[in-house]
GROMACS .gro file of C-alpha atoms in nm:
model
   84
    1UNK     CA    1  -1.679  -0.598  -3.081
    2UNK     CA    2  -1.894  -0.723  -2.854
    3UNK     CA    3  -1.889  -0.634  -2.489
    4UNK     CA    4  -1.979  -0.865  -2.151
    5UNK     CA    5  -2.043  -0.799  -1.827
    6UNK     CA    6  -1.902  -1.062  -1.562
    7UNK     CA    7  -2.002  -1.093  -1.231
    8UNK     CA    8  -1.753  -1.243  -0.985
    9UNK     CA    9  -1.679  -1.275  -0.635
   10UNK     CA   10  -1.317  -1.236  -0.491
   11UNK     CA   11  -1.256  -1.430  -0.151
   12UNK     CA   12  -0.925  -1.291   0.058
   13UNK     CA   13  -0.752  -1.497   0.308
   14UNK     CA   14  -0.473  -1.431   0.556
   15UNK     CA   15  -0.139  -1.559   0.502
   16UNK     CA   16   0.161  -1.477   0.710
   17UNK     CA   17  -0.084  -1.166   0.885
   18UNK     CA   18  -0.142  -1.041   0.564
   19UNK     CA   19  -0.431  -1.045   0.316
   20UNK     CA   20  -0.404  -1.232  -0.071
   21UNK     CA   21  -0.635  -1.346  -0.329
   22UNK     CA   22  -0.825  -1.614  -0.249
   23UNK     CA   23  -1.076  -1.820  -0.493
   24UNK     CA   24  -1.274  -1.637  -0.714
   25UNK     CA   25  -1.633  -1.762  -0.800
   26UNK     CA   26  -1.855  -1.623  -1.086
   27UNK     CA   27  -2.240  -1.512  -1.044
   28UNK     CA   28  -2.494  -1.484  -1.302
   29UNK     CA   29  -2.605  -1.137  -1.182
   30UNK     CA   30  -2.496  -0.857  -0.952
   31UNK     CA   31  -2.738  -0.901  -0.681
   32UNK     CA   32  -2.620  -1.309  -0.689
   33UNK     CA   33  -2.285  -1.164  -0.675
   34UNK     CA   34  -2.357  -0.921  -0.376
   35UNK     CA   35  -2.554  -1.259  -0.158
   36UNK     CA   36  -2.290  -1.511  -0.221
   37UNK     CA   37  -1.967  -1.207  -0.140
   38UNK     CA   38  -2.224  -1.174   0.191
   39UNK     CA   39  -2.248  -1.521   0.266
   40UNK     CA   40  -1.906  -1.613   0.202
   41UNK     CA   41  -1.751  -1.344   0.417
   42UNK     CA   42  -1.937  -1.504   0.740
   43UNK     CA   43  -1.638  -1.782   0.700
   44UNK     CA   44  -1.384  -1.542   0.538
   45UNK     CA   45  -1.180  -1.255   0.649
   46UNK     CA   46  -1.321  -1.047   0.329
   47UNK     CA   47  -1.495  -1.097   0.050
   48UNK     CA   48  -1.584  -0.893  -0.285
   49UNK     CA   49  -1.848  -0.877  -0.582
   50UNK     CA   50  -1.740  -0.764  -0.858
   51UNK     CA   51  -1.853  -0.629  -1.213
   52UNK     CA   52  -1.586  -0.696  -1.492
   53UNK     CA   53  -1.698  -0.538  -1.862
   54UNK     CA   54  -1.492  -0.716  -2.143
   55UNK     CA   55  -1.439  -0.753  -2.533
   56UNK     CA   56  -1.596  -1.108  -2.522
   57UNK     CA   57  -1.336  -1.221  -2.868
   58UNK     CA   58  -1.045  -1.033  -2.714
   59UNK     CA   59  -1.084  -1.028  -2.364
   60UNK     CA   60  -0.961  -0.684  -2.358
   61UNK     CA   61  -1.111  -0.509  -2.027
   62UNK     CA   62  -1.307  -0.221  -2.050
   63UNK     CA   63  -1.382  -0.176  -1.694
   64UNK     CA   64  -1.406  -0.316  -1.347
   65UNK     CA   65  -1.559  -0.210  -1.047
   66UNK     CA   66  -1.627  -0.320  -0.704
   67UNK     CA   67  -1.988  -0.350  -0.636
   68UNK     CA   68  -1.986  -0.417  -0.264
   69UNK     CA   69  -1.713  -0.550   0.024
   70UNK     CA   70  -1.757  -0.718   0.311
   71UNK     CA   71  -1.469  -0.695   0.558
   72UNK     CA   72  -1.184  -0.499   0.520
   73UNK     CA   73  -1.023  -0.549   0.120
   74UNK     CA   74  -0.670  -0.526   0.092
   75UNK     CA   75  -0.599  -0.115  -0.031
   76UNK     CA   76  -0.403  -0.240  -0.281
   77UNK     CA   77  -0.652  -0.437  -0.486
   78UNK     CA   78  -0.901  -0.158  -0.443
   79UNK     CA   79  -0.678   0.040  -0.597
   80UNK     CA   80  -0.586  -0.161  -0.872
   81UNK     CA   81  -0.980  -0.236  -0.970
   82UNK     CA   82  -1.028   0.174  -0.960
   83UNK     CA   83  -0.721   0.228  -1.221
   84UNK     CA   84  -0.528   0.408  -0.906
   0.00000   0.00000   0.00000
């Protein structure tokens, strides 16, 4: 069992007055993660960087955690990414 460690970052967008999922984009490291959520959320309502731990033959998660936002991300997806 081998474990990886994904960087991504998480774009959100409004539809109907409300904020979804956008495209997600991976990084190679956290702080490449952190600069492009940053420079993305310029154009974007809200943007986040995120660290994702995995079983890298099962894909089973292990963790995920929110390294930075910028702009307000939706409460619900915050919560799911704690385990709330």
């Amino acid at each position: 069992m081998e474990m990886r460690t994904t960087f991504m970052v998480q774009t959100f967008e409004i539809h109907r007055k409300r904020l979804r999922p956008g495209n997600r984009d991976v990084a190679p490291t956290e702080s490449g993660a952190l600069k492009r959520a940053e420079a993305i959320a310029r154009r974007m309502p809200c943007t986040a960087a995120l660290r994702i731990v995995a079983d890298d033959q099962t894909g089973e998660l292990e963790s995920v955690a929110i390294l930075g936002q910028f702009g307000e991300v939706p409460e619900e997806f915050a919560e799911q990414v704690s385990g709330g």
